[in-house]
Every structure is written in structure tokens, then in C-alpha cells.
C-alpha positions in Angstrom: 116.9 193.9 150.3 114.6 196.7 151.4 116.7 197.3 154.5 119.8 197.7 152.2 118.0 200.2 150.0 116.9 202.2 153.0 120.6 202.1 154.3 119.5 200.4 157.5 121.9 197.5 156.9 125.0 197.1 154.9 125.3 194.8 152.0 128.2 192.9 153.6 126.2 192.1 156.8 123.3 190.7 154.8 125.7 188.5 152.8 127.4 187.3 156.1 124.0 186.4 157.5 123.1 184.4 154.4 126.5 182.6 154.6 125.8 181.6 158.2 122.4 180.3 157.3 123.6 178.3 154.2 126.8 176.9 155.7 125.1 174.0 157.7 122.9 173.2 154.7 125.9 172.9 152.4 127.9 170.8 154.9 124.9 168.4 155.2 124.8 168.2 151.4 128.5 167.4 151.2 128.1 164.6 153.8 125.3 163.0 151.8 126.8 163.7 148.3 127.6 160.0 147.5 124.2 158.8 148.5 122.4 161.6 146.6 124.5 161.0 143.5 123.8 157.3 143.6 120.1 157.9 143.9 120.1 160.4 141.1 122.1 158.0 138.9 119.6 155.2 139.6 116.6 157.4 138.9 118.1 158.5 135.5 118.9 154.9 134.5 115.3 153.8 135.5 113.7 156.7 133.5 115.8 156.0 130.4 114.8 152.3 130.6 111.1 153.2 131.0 111.3 155.5 127.9 112.4 152.4 125.8 109.8 149.9 127.0 107.3 149.3 124.2 104.9 146.9 126.0 104.6 143.4 127.3 105.9 140.5 125.3 103.1 138.7 123.4 105.4 135.7 122.7 106.3 134.7 126.3 103.9 136.8 128.2 106.4 137.3 131.1 108.8 139.9 129.8 108.7 143.4 128.4 109.6 144.4 124.9 112.3 147.0 124.9 114.2 149.0 122.2 117.7 147.6 122.2 120.9 148.2 120.2 123.2 145.4 119.0 126.7 145.7 120.3 128.1 143.9 117.3 126.3 145.8 114.5 125.0 148.9 116.2 121.6 148.3 114.7 118.5 148.8 116.8 115.7 146.2 117.3 113.0 145.3 119.7 113.8 142.4 122.1 112.2 140.8 125.1 113.8 141.3 128.6 113.5 137.6 129.2 116.0 137.0 126.4 118.8 137.8 128.9 117.5 135.1 131.2 117.3 132.6 128.3 113.6 131.9 128.4 112.4 134.0 125.4 113.9 134.5 121.9 111.5 137.3 120.7 113.3 139.8 118.5 111.9 142.2 115.9 113.7 144.5 113.4 113.2 148.3 113.5 113.8 151.0 110.9 117.4 152.3 111.3 116.8 155.9 110.2 115.1 158.5 112.3 114.0 158.2 115.9 111.8 155.4 117.3 109.6 155.8 120.4 107.0 153.6 122.0 103.4 154.4 121.0 100.4 154.2 123.3 98.4 152.5 120.6 98.0 148.8 119.9 97.8 147.4 116.4 94.1 147.2 115.3 94.9 144.1 113.3 96.9 141.9 115.6 96.8 143.7 119.0 100.6 144.0 119.4 102.1 147.2 120.7 103.2 149.8 118.1 106.1 152.2 117.8 106.2 155.7 116.4 108.9 156.4 113.8 110.0 160.0 113.1 112.3 160.8 110.2 113.4 164.4 109.5 111.4 165.9 106.7 108.7 163.2 106.8 105.5 162.8 108.6 105.7 160.6 111.7 104.0 157.2 111.5 103.1 154.4 113.8 104.4 151.0 112.9 103.4 147.5 114.0 106.7 145.5 114.3 104.9 142.1 114.2 106.4 140.5 111.1 103.2 138.3 110.7 100.7 141.1 111.1 97.9 141.1 108.5 98.2 144.9 108.1 101.7 144.3 106.4 100.1 142.0 103.8 97.5 144.7 102.9 100.3 147.3 102.5 102.4 145.0 100.4 99.4 144.2 98.1 99.5 140.5 98.8 95.8 140.2 99.9 
């Protein structure tokens, strides 16, 4: 750039030099395009799956609990990854409004993993999705 400003080289010659340098790099990228695309696609799928993992399954102990969507109803719920293999039937309902994300915290009452629920216009809160959790009885006024 400095040489162009000092009129030592023309703009066209600098552009041609850049093209000569970049041409083999672009050709190599084009050759490997399917492999690179496949790896990128795999990485994106893996990261999206990791974003939905809530924690390990306390029911079977083998699988992971993950936020899923029902194909039939479109509702979201938490289910065990071992469900697809037929060895665990763990499934828990989730709020249908707002966004739900895994929380780093465990429930202080039962020790199960928790999720964070965010609804527009309301303060986010953490929720224990264990239906038999003692903290739910306290909130309902049963105790």
C-alpha cells in the first residue's frame, strides 16, 4: 500500500500479485470443500446438541437428560437419551412459553439438574423439573 501511495508500483500490479498468491489457496479450498462442509455441519450439530443437554439421567444413570420437542404435539419436554434405545422411560414436562436453557445448578432439595426459564417481561427463574421434588410441595402450600 505504501508503495502504491509513493507511486513506486501500480495498483493493478499489486492486485495481480495478490491474485497469484491467493489462487493456489482457493483451489485447495475448492478441492476440500465437501470435507470441510461435512466437518462444519457435524460440529454445528454437536454444539446444538450440547446446548440442550441438561445433565445425567437420575432415573437410569446411563443416559443424559436433553430438551426435546414432540413431533406429534410440538411441545417441549425433557427426556433421557436412553429412551431411543428402549432402556429408560424418563420424561418430564417443561413450560411451553419462553425459552428454556440448562442451568449449572442442581436442586438443593432433591439434587436433580435444573433448567432456567426466561419469559419476555418477567424475571428469569430456575426450575427443578422433578415432579416429586419436595420444593414443589412447599411452593404449592401442601407442607
